mmCIF file of C-alpha atoms and ligand atoms in Angstrom:
data_model
loop_
_atom_site.group_PDB
_atom_site.id
_atom_site.type_symbol
_atom_site.label_atom_id
_atom_site.label_comp_id
_atom_site.label_asym_id
_atom_site.label_seq_id
_atom_site.Cartn_x
_atom_site.Cartn_y
_atom_site.Cartn_z
ATOM 1 C CA MET E 1 109.418 71.787 59.563
ATOM 2 C CA PRO E 2 112.361 73.719 61.075
ATOM 3 C CA GLY E 3 111.811 75.078 64.551
ATOM 4 C CA ILE E 4 111.740 78.745 65.510
ATOM 5 C CA SER E 5 115.144 80.470 65.360
ATOM 6 C CA ASN E 6 116.852 81.659 68.540
ATOM 7 C CA LYS E 7 116.477 85.228 67.361
ATOM 8 C CA ASP E 8 112.738 84.941 66.670
ATOM 9 C CA LEU E 9 112.153 83.117 69.942
ATOM 10 C CA SER E 10 114.094 85.747 71.895
ATOM 11 C CA GLU E 11 112.081 88.551 70.317
ATOM 12 C CA GLY E 12 108.902 86.611 71.013
ATOM 13 C CA ILE E 13 109.884 86.134 74.669
ATOM 14 C CA LYS E 14 110.332 89.891 75.070
ATOM 15 C CA ARG E 15 106.990 90.601 73.382
ATOM 16 C CA ARG E 16 105.201 88.029 75.544
ATOM 17 C CA ALA E 17 106.916 89.358 78.694
ATOM 18 C CA ALA E 18 105.584 92.824 77.849
ATOM 19 C CA GLU E 19 102.076 91.411 77.313
ATOM 20 C CA LEU E 20 102.296 89.822 80.748
ATOM 21 C CA GLY E 21 103.044 93.241 82.232
ATOM 22 C CA PHE E 22 106.829 93.186 82.595
ATOM 23 C CA ASN E 23 108.333 96.614 81.916
ATOM 24 C CA ILE E 24 111.767 95.388 80.841
ATOM 25 C CA CYS E 25 113.257 92.077 79.751
ATOM 26 C CA GLY E 26 116.742 90.953 78.732
ATOM 27 C CA ILE E 27 118.396 87.624 78.024
ATOM 28 C CA ALA E 28 121.779 86.371 79.233
ATOM 29 C CA ARG E 29 123.827 83.301 78.460
ATOM 30 C CA ALA E 30 124.193 80.992 81.467
ATOM 31 C CA ARG E 31 127.692 81.098 82.917
ATOM 32 C CA VAL E 32 129.384 81.174 86.290
ATOM 33 C CA LEU E 33 129.520 84.802 87.471
ATOM 34 C CA GLY E 34 132.969 84.165 88.905
ATOM 35 C CA GLU E 35 133.921 87.840 89.153
ATOM 36 C CA TYR E 36 131.232 88.381 91.814
ATOM 37 C CA GLY E 37 132.455 85.656 94.165
ATOM 38 C CA PRO E 38 135.312 87.629 95.822
ATOM 39 C CA ARG E 39 133.105 90.690 96.228
ATOM 40 C CA ILE E 40 130.312 88.746 97.946
ATOM 41 C CA ARG E 41 132.842 86.902 100.118
ATOM 42 C CA SER E 42 134.569 90.044 101.332
ATOM 43 C CA TRP E 43 131.172 91.617 102.157
ATOM 44 C CA VAL E 44 130.192 88.536 104.159
ATOM 45 C CA ASN E 45 133.618 88.293 105.839
ATOM 46 C CA ALA E 46 133.227 91.881 107.033
ATOM 47 C CA GLY E 47 129.945 90.847 108.722
ATOM 48 C CA MET E 48 127.898 93.184 106.553
ATOM 49 C CA ASN E 49 125.233 90.554 105.923
ATOM 50 C CA ASP E 50 124.186 91.067 109.589
ATOM 51 C CA ASN E 51 122.241 87.985 110.669
ATOM 52 C CA MET E 52 121.283 86.935 107.123
ATOM 53 C CA GLY E 53 123.318 83.753 107.413
ATOM 54 C CA TYR E 54 121.803 82.341 104.236
ATOM 55 C CA LEU E 55 123.734 84.963 102.248
ATOM 56 C CA ALA E 56 126.991 83.571 103.595
ATOM 57 C CA ARG E 57 126.226 80.022 102.558
ATOM 58 C CA ASN E 58 126.640 78.479 99.105
ATOM 59 C CA ILE E 59 128.174 81.558 97.499
ATOM 60 C CA ASP E 60 129.648 79.416 94.701
ATOM 61 C CA LYS E 61 126.214 77.982 93.970
ATOM 62 C CA ARG E 62 124.514 81.364 93.954
ATOM 63 C CA ILE E 63 126.694 82.568 91.104
ATOM 64 C CA ASP E 64 126.341 79.354 89.080
ATOM 65 C CA PRO E 65 122.926 78.864 87.425
ATOM 66 C CA VAL E 66 123.713 75.205 86.717
ATOM 67 C CA SER E 67 123.605 74.559 90.461
ATOM 68 C CA LEU E 68 119.955 75.698 90.427
ATOM 69 C CA PHE E 69 118.882 74.137 87.158
ATOM 70 C CA PRO E 70 121.270 71.474 85.840
ATOM 71 C CA ASP E 71 120.559 72.027 82.130
ATOM 72 C CA ALA E 72 120.717 75.828 82.336
ATOM 73 C CA LEU E 73 121.696 77.498 79.071
ATOM 74 C CA SER E 74 119.926 80.872 79.201
ATOM 75 C CA LEU E 75 118.465 83.284 81.719
ATOM 76 C CA VAL E 76 115.513 85.511 80.905
ATOM 77 C CA VAL E 77 115.632 88.439 83.323
ATOM 78 C CA ALA E 78 112.494 90.553 83.600
ATOM 79 C CA GLY E 79 111.664 93.652 85.631
ATOM 80 C CA LEU E 80 108.221 94.516 86.969
ATOM 81 C CA SER E 81 107.725 98.016 88.306
ATOM 82 C CA TYR E 82 106.218 98.685 91.727
ATOM 83 C CA TYR E 83 106.304 102.418 91.185
ATOM 84 C CA SER E 84 103.160 103.899 92.697
ATOM 85 C CA LYS E 85 101.559 107.285 92.314
ATOM 86 C CA VAL E 86 99.358 106.800 95.368
ATOM 87 C CA LEU E 87 101.228 106.698 98.675
ATOM 88 C CA GLN E 88 100.096 106.666 102.306
ATOM 89 C CA LYS E 89 97.988 109.726 103.085
ATOM 90 C CA ASP E 90 98.708 110.616 106.735
ATOM 91 C CA PRO E 91 102.135 112.322 107.012
ATOM 92 C CA GLU E 92 102.250 111.327 110.696
ATOM 93 C CA ALA E 93 101.646 107.640 109.976
ATOM 94 C CA PRO E 94 104.373 104.999 110.113
ATOM 95 C CA VAL E 95 105.852 104.530 106.636
ATOM 96 C CA LEU E 96 105.901 101.330 104.603
ATOM 97 C CA SER E 97 108.359 100.749 101.802
ATOM 98 C CA ARG E 98 106.610 101.065 98.432
ATOM 99 C CA TYR E 99 107.420 97.511 97.456
ATOM 100 C CA THR E 100 104.982 96.240 100.090
ATOM 101 C CA TYR E 101 101.995 97.662 98.246
ATOM 102 C CA GLY E 102 99.505 95.261 96.720
ATOM 103 C CA ARG E 103 99.855 91.517 96.256
ATOM 104 C CA ASP E 104 102.928 89.591 97.336
ATOM 105 C CA TYR E 105 105.444 89.794 94.497
ATOM 106 C CA HIS E 106 106.783 86.378 95.503
ATOM 107 C CA GLU E 107 103.501 85.058 94.020
ATOM 108 C CA VAL E 108 102.853 87.573 91.237
ATOM 109 C CA ILE E 109 106.217 87.261 89.494
ATOM 110 C CA PRO E 110 106.507 83.445 89.395
ATOM 111 C CA GLU E 111 102.919 83.328 88.065
ATOM 112 C CA LYS E 112 103.934 85.581 85.191
ATOM 113 C CA LEU E 113 107.224 83.766 84.560
ATOM 114 C CA ASN E 114 105.432 80.424 84.453
ATOM 115 C CA LEU E 115 102.961 81.838 81.911
ATOM 116 C CA LEU E 116 105.977 82.965 79.912
ATOM 117 C CA LEU E 117 107.407 79.424 80.080
ATOM 118 C CA GLU E 118 104.052 78.041 78.904
ATOM 119 C CA TRP E 119 104.157 80.349 75.915
ATOM 120 C CA ILE E 120 107.756 79.363 75.125
ATOM 121 C CA ASN E 121 106.594 75.757 75.031
ATOM 122 C CA THR E 122 103.976 76.572 72.413
ATOM 123 C CA VAL E 123 106.726 77.699 70.027
ATOM 124 C CA ARG E 124 109.625 75.501 71.194
ATOM 125 C CA PRO E 125 108.000 72.418 72.740
ATOM 126 C CA GLY E 126 109.876 70.573 75.444
ATOM 127 C CA THR E 127 111.666 73.632 76.849
ATOM 128 C CA GLY E 128 112.309 73.270 80.554
ATOM 129 C CA GLY E 129 112.696 76.160 82.948
ATOM 130 C CA ARG E 130 112.654 77.315 86.549
ATOM 131 C CA ALA E 131 111.470 80.682 87.875
ATOM 132 C CA PHE E 132 113.107 82.704 90.651
ATOM 133 C CA THR E 133 112.350 85.985 92.339
ATOM 134 C CA ASP E 134 113.949 87.546 95.386
ATOM 135 C CA SER E 135 115.562 84.232 96.136
ATOM 136 C CA SER E 136 118.750 83.968 98.170
ATOM 137 C CA ALA E 137 119.638 81.142 95.775
ATOM 138 C CA ILE E 138 120.541 83.437 92.887
ATOM 139 C CA ALA E 139 122.452 86.701 92.507
ATOM 140 C CA GLU E 140 119.678 88.683 90.782
ATOM 141 C CA LYS E 141 121.235 92.112 90.369
ATOM 142 C CA PRO E 142 124.375 90.832 88.605
ATOM 143 C CA TRP E 143 122.118 88.864 86.259
ATOM 144 C CA GLY E 144 120.141 92.032 85.534
ATOM 145 C CA ARG E 145 123.372 93.679 84.434
ATOM 146 C CA GLU E 146 124.415 90.598 82.504
ATOM 147 C CA ALA E 147 121.106 90.662 80.585
ATOM 148 C CA GLY E 148 121.709 94.308 79.634
ATOM 149 C CA LEU E 149 119.005 95.819 81.856
ATOM 150 C CA GLY E 150 121.080 98.342 83.806
ATOM 151 C CA TRP E 151 123.793 99.008 86.347
ATOM 152 C CA GLN E 152 124.094 98.710 90.096
ATOM 153 C CA GLY E 153 123.842 102.206 91.526
ATOM 154 C CA ARG E 154 125.898 103.399 94.478
ATOM 155 C CA HIS E 155 122.988 102.248 96.675
ATOM 156 C CA SER E 156 123.561 98.737 95.174
ATOM 157 C CA VAL E 157 120.091 98.527 93.596
ATOM 158 C CA LEU E 158 119.848 97.866 89.843
ATOM 159 C CA ILE E 159 118.888 100.979 87.848
ATOM 160 C CA ASN E 160 117.351 100.952 84.395
ATOM 161 C CA LYS E 161 117.491 104.130 82.324
ATOM 162 C CA SER E 162 113.797 103.931 81.391
ATOM 163 C CA ILE E 163 112.137 102.749 84.579
ATOM 164 C CA GLY E 164 114.516 103.782 87.369
ATOM 165 C CA SER E 165 114.955 101.342 90.236
ATOM 166 C CA PHE E 166 111.513 100.785 91.755
ATOM 167 C CA PHE E 167 111.109 97.360 90.182
ATOM 168 C CA PHE E 168 111.276 93.695 91.087
ATOM 169 C CA LEU E 169 113.496 91.306 89.186
ATOM 170 C CA GLY E 170 112.337 87.870 88.116
ATOM 171 C CA ILE E 171 114.540 85.265 86.466
ATOM 172 C CA LEU E 172 113.527 82.346 84.295
ATOM 173 C CA ILE E 173 116.362 79.867 83.781
ATOM 174 C CA LEU E 174 115.896 77.855 80.588
ATOM 175 C CA ASP E 175 117.479 74.766 79.090
ATOM 176 C CA THR E 176 117.463 76.214 75.598
ATOM 177 C CA GLU E 177 119.787 78.468 73.617
ATOM 178 C CA LEU E 178 118.593 81.994 72.820
ATOM 179 C CA ASP E 179 119.849 85.203 71.271
ATOM 180 C CA TYR E 180 121.723 87.110 73.982
ATOM 181 C CA ASP E 181 121.812 90.747 74.994
ATOM 182 C CA ASP E 182 125.119 92.446 75.680
ATOM 183 C CA PRO E 183 125.890 92.959 79.377
ATOM 184 C CA PHE E 184 125.316 96.536 80.506
ATOM 185 C CA ASP E 185 128.790 98.048 80.762
ATOM 186 C CA LYS E 186 128.048 101.697 81.577
ATOM 187 C CA ASP E 187 127.754 103.497 84.896
ATOM 188 C CA HIS E 188 125.288 106.352 84.809
ATOM 189 C CA CYS E 189 125.818 107.419 88.430
ATOM 190 C CA GLY E 190 128.595 109.741 87.283
ATOM 191 C CA ASN E 191 129.683 112.052 90.101
ATOM 192 C CA CYS E 192 126.355 111.771 91.912
ATOM 193 C CA ARG E 193 126.450 110.714 95.581
ATOM 194 C CA LEU E 194 122.921 111.712 96.558
ATOM 195 C CA CYS E 195 121.970 108.302 97.914
ATOM 196 C CA ILE E 196 125.109 108.102 100.081
ATOM 197 C CA GLU E 197 124.487 111.583 101.449
ATOM 198 C CA ALA E 198 120.774 110.929 102.093
ATOM 199 C CA CYS E 199 121.110 107.609 103.906
ATOM 200 C CA PRO E 200 120.267 108.449 107.533
ATOM 201 C CA THR E 201 122.433 105.684 109.007
ATOM 202 C CA ASP E 202 125.515 105.835 106.737
ATOM 203 C CA ALA E 203 124.786 102.316 105.594
ATOM 204 C CA ILE E 204 126.001 102.760 102.010
ATOM 205 C CA ASN E 205 129.625 101.757 101.459
ATOM 206 C CA ASP E 206 131.827 103.285 98.804
ATOM 207 C CA ASN E 207 131.973 100.064 96.775
ATOM 208 C CA ARG E 208 128.240 99.819 95.933
ATOM 209 C CA THR E 209 127.418 97.539 98.808
ATOM 210 C CA ILE E 210 125.257 98.111 101.869
ATOM 211 C CA ASP E 211 126.172 97.442 105.469
ATOM 212 C CA ALA E 212 123.036 95.563 106.492
ATOM 213 C CA ARG E 213 123.902 96.067 110.193
ATOM 214 C CA LYS E 214 123.025 99.743 109.726
ATOM 215 C CA CYS E 215 120.377 99.529 106.994
ATOM 216 C CA ILE E 216 116.801 100.312 108.043
ATOM 217 C CA ALA E 217 115.440 97.965 105.377
ATOM 218 C CA ASN E 218 117.237 95.028 106.999
ATOM 219 C CA LEU E 219 116.687 96.100 110.593
ATOM 220 C CA THR E 220 112.915 96.482 110.216
ATOM 221 C CA ILE E 221 112.388 93.247 108.267
ATOM 222 C CA GLU E 222 115.066 90.562 108.217
ATOM 223 C CA ASN E 223 116.549 91.186 111.637
ATOM 224 C CA ARG E 224 114.005 89.660 113.998
ATOM 225 C CA GLY E 225 115.189 91.557 117.055
ATOM 226 C CA PRO E 226 114.154 95.074 118.027
ATOM 227 C CA VAL E 227 115.609 97.936 115.990
ATOM 228 C CA PRO E 228 118.925 98.868 117.714
ATOM 229 C CA GLU E 229 118.728 101.934 119.986
ATOM 230 C CA ASP E 230 121.302 103.875 117.959
ATOM 231 C CA ILE E 231 119.246 103.400 114.771
ATOM 232 C CA VAL E 232 115.834 104.318 116.253
ATOM 233 C CA PRO E 233 116.328 108.118 116.038
ATOM 234 C CA HIS E 234 117.049 107.720 112.305
ATOM 235 C CA LEU E 235 113.988 105.676 111.391
ATOM 236 C CA GLY E 236 112.012 108.717 110.285
ATOM 237 C CA ARG E 237 108.815 106.735 110.945
ATOM 238 C CA ARG E 238 109.877 103.852 108.726
ATOM 239 C CA VAL E 239 108.427 100.590 110.007
ATOM 240 C CA TYR E 240 108.913 98.191 107.123
ATOM 241 C CA GLY E 241 111.753 98.809 104.703
ATOM 242 C CA CYS E 242 113.234 102.097 103.595
ATOM 243 C CA ASP E 243 113.125 103.861 100.220
ATOM 244 C CA ILE E 244 115.225 106.927 101.011
ATOM 245 C CA CYS E 245 118.226 106.059 98.844
ATOM 246 C CA GLN E 246 115.950 105.281 95.903
ATOM 247 C CA GLU E 247 113.674 108.290 96.442
ATOM 248 C CA VAL E 248 116.550 110.745 96.108
ATOM 249 C CA CYS E 249 117.991 109.096 93.014
ATOM 250 C CA PRO E 250 117.676 111.274 89.902
ATOM 251 C CA TRP E 251 116.856 108.172 87.869
ATOM 252 C CA ASN E 252 113.597 107.824 89.795
ATOM 253 C CA LYS E 253 112.439 111.400 89.190
ATOM 254 C CA ASP E 254 109.542 112.155 86.835
ATOM 255 C CA LEU E 255 108.953 108.533 85.954
ATOM 256 C CA LYS E 256 106.207 108.094 83.409
ATOM 257 C CA LEU E 257 105.304 104.500 83.974
ATOM 258 C CA PRO E 258 102.073 102.554 83.898
ATOM 259 C CA VAL E 259 101.226 101.450 87.433
ATOM 260 C CA THR E 260 101.296 97.663 87.790
ATOM 261 C CA PRO E 261 97.713 96.886 88.909
ATOM 262 C CA GLU E 262 98.818 94.099 91.267
ATOM 263 C CA PHE E 263 101.002 96.577 93.208
ATOM 264 C CA THR E 264 98.629 99.439 93.940
ATOM 265 C CA ILE E 265 98.243 100.271 97.607
ATOM 266 C CA ASP E 266 95.102 99.027 99.327
ATOM 267 C CA LYS E 267 92.795 102.000 99.973
ATOM 268 C CA GLU E 268 92.304 101.068 103.637
ATOM 269 C CA ILE E 269 96.090 100.886 104.217
ATOM 270 C CA ALA E 270 96.686 104.166 102.370
ATOM 271 C CA GLU E 271 94.228 105.963 104.629
ATOM 272 C CA MET E 272 95.328 104.593 108.022
ATOM 273 C CA SER E 273 96.165 107.261 110.576
ATOM 274 C CA LEU E 274 98.882 107.129 113.219
ATOM 275 C CA SER E 275 96.391 105.932 115.837
ATOM 276 C CA ASP E 276 95.071 103.237 113.460
ATOM 277 C CA TRP E 277 98.615 101.885 113.231
ATOM 278 C CA GLN E 278 99.249 102.121 116.958
ATOM 279 C CA ASN E 279 96.039 100.218 117.667
ATOM 280 C CA LEU E 280 96.488 97.648 114.922
ATOM 281 C CA THR E 281 95.149 94.319 116.162
ATOM 282 C CA ARG E 282 96.581 90.954 115.176
ATOM 283 C CA GLU E 283 93.357 90.202 113.282
ATOM 284 C CA ARG E 284 93.462 93.424 111.284
ATOM 285 C CA PHE E 285 97.174 92.929 110.593
ATOM 286 C CA SER E 286 96.436 89.457 109.157
ATOM 287 C CA ARG E 287 93.474 90.707 107.122
ATOM 288 C CA LEU E 288 95.338 93.686 105.653
ATOM 289 C CA PHE E 289 98.739 92.160 105.088
ATOM 290 C CA GLY E 290 98.112 88.403 104.774
ATOM 291 C CA LYS E 291 98.346 88.522 100.975
ATOM 292 C CA THR E 292 101.189 91.049 100.789
ATOM 293 C CA SER E 293 104.938 90.565 101.083
ATOM 294 C CA MET E 294 104.596 91.833 104.664
ATOM 295 C CA SER E 295 103.052 88.542 105.713
ATOM 296 C CA ARG E 296 106.670 87.430 106.234
ATOM 297 C CA VAL E 297 107.109 89.601 109.316
ATOM 298 C CA LYS E 298 105.645 88.566 112.638
ATOM 299 C CA TYR E 299 102.961 90.755 114.225
ATOM 300 C CA GLU E 300 105.063 91.275 117.385
ATOM 301 C CA LYS E 301 108.108 92.473 115.408
ATOM 302 C CA PHE E 302 105.941 94.800 113.330
ATOM 303 C CA MET E 303 104.323 96.364 116.414
ATOM 304 C CA SER E 304 107.744 96.845 118.005
ATOM 305 C CA ASN E 305 108.842 98.622 114.795
ATOM 306 C CA ILE E 306 105.799 100.903 115.059
ATOM 307 C CA GLU E 307 106.656 101.738 118.646
ATOM 308 C CA ALA E 308 110.279 102.525 117.728
ATOM 309 C CA ALA E 309 109.335 104.540 114.653
ATOM 310 C CA THR E 310 106.796 106.603 116.560
ATOM 311 C CA LYS E 311 109.609 107.635 118.909
ATOM 312 C CA SER E 312 111.841 108.545 115.978
ATOM 313 C CA GLY E 313 109.957 111.646 114.870
ATOM 314 C CA ASN E 314 109.188 112.809 111.372
ATOM 315 C CA ARG E 315 110.429 111.564 108.016
HETATM 316 S S1 SF4 Y 1 117.487 101.515 102.486
HETATM 317 FE FE1 SF4 Y 1 117.586 103.344 103.823
HETATM 318 S S2 SF4 Y 1 118.990 102.774 105.478
HETATM 319 FE FE2 SF4 Y 1 119.287 101.268 103.818
HETATM 320 S S3 SF4 Y 1 120.919 102.085 102.581
HETATM 321 FE FE3 SF4 Y 1 119.056 102.894 101.654
HETATM 322 S S4 SF4 Y 1 118.720 104.859 102.679
HETATM 323 FE FE4 SF4 Y 1 120.217 103.749 103.890
HETATM 324 S S1 SF4 Y 2 121.419 108.621 93.815
HETATM 325 FE FE1 SF4 Y 2 123.099 109.097 92.403
HETATM 326 S S2 SF4 Y 2 124.821 107.818 93.107
HETATM 327 FE FE2 SF4 Y 2 122.963 107.013 94.050
HETATM 328 S S3 SF4 Y 2 122.314 105.400 92.676
HETATM 329 FE FE3 SF4 Y 2 121.228 107.249 92.034
HETATM 330 S S4 SF4 Y 2 122.508 108.166 90.435
HETATM 331 FE FE4 SF4 Y 2 123.760 106.645 91.518
#
C-alpha cells in the first residue's frame, strides 16, 4: 500500500497542530540560512548581545538545522499564543511580561511538539524528529519567516497577520520530506515606527535588531547583575521582561484569539499588591513561580529588580 503523500501529510500536520492548540503552523525545507550569518555576526561584534555569550558561539551551527539533527529535511514551525485578557490587577504593582503567565512554555511546547511527532509516526512510521523552543541552538524567528508565518517587525519579534506577536515559536525538525510553504516575503510595518518611539531606553536599532545592553527584557532576566543605574528610571515598574514595543504595535490591537489555557495568569499572582511583591519570601516565590518560566531567575536577582522598579515610578 503506498504511503501518505507529502501534501496529505503536511495538511494533516497542520490540522493536528491546531488540535493540539497551536494557533499557526508552517513548514519549511531544511537548508542553511546563510543570509542570516553576517547579520548575526555584526550584531555580536558590536557587543549588542550583552553578556549572552552563548549567542556569539556556534553561529554557523545555529543557522544550519543539520548541525542539530543530522538527517534534517523539514522544519515544522508552530506558534502558540500567550495573549492574555486578564493582566495584573494592581496598577502600582511591579509588572511581569505577559509571557511569564501560566506554565513554563519550555515544557508546554515540547510536550505538544512530541505529541505531533507521535501522530506523524502513526501515518508515516519511522519518522524521526527533534523539538526545539526558545533554544539558543536555533534561529527561530528566521525559521518562522521561512515557514511563511510572518515577518520580523522593527522590534525584531516575528509578527503574524492573524495573531500579532504575542506567541511562542516551537520547531520540530524532521527527517522526512514534506510539502513546503513559501517564505513570507512581505513587510507589513510600512512607515510605522511606534515601537522604536515607545521604547523607553532606545534599545531598538534601525535594522530590526535590539541592543540587549539597553533592553529591559535582557537586563531584568538574562543579565544576572543589578539593572544599570541609567536604566532604572526607565523601568516603569517592569521587573521581569518588557512588553512595551509589542503593546504599542498595531498588529497586536483588537486581537480576537482564544486564550491558551496553559498560559492564563495565576489568580494569586494577578491579585498581588505592591506590598505583597515587596515582602515576597523565598518560599512564596518558589511556590508561585516554580512551574513558570520565571523559575530561571534567582530569587535575589528578582528582589533586586523589584527594588529598582519600585524606585522607577509608574508605567
Ligand atoms: S522589550 Fe522594552 S526595552 Fe526592550 S526593545 Fe522592547 S520596548 Fe525596548
Ligand atoms: S510597532 Fe509598527 S514598526 Fe514596530 S513592529 Fe509593529 S508595525 Fe512594525
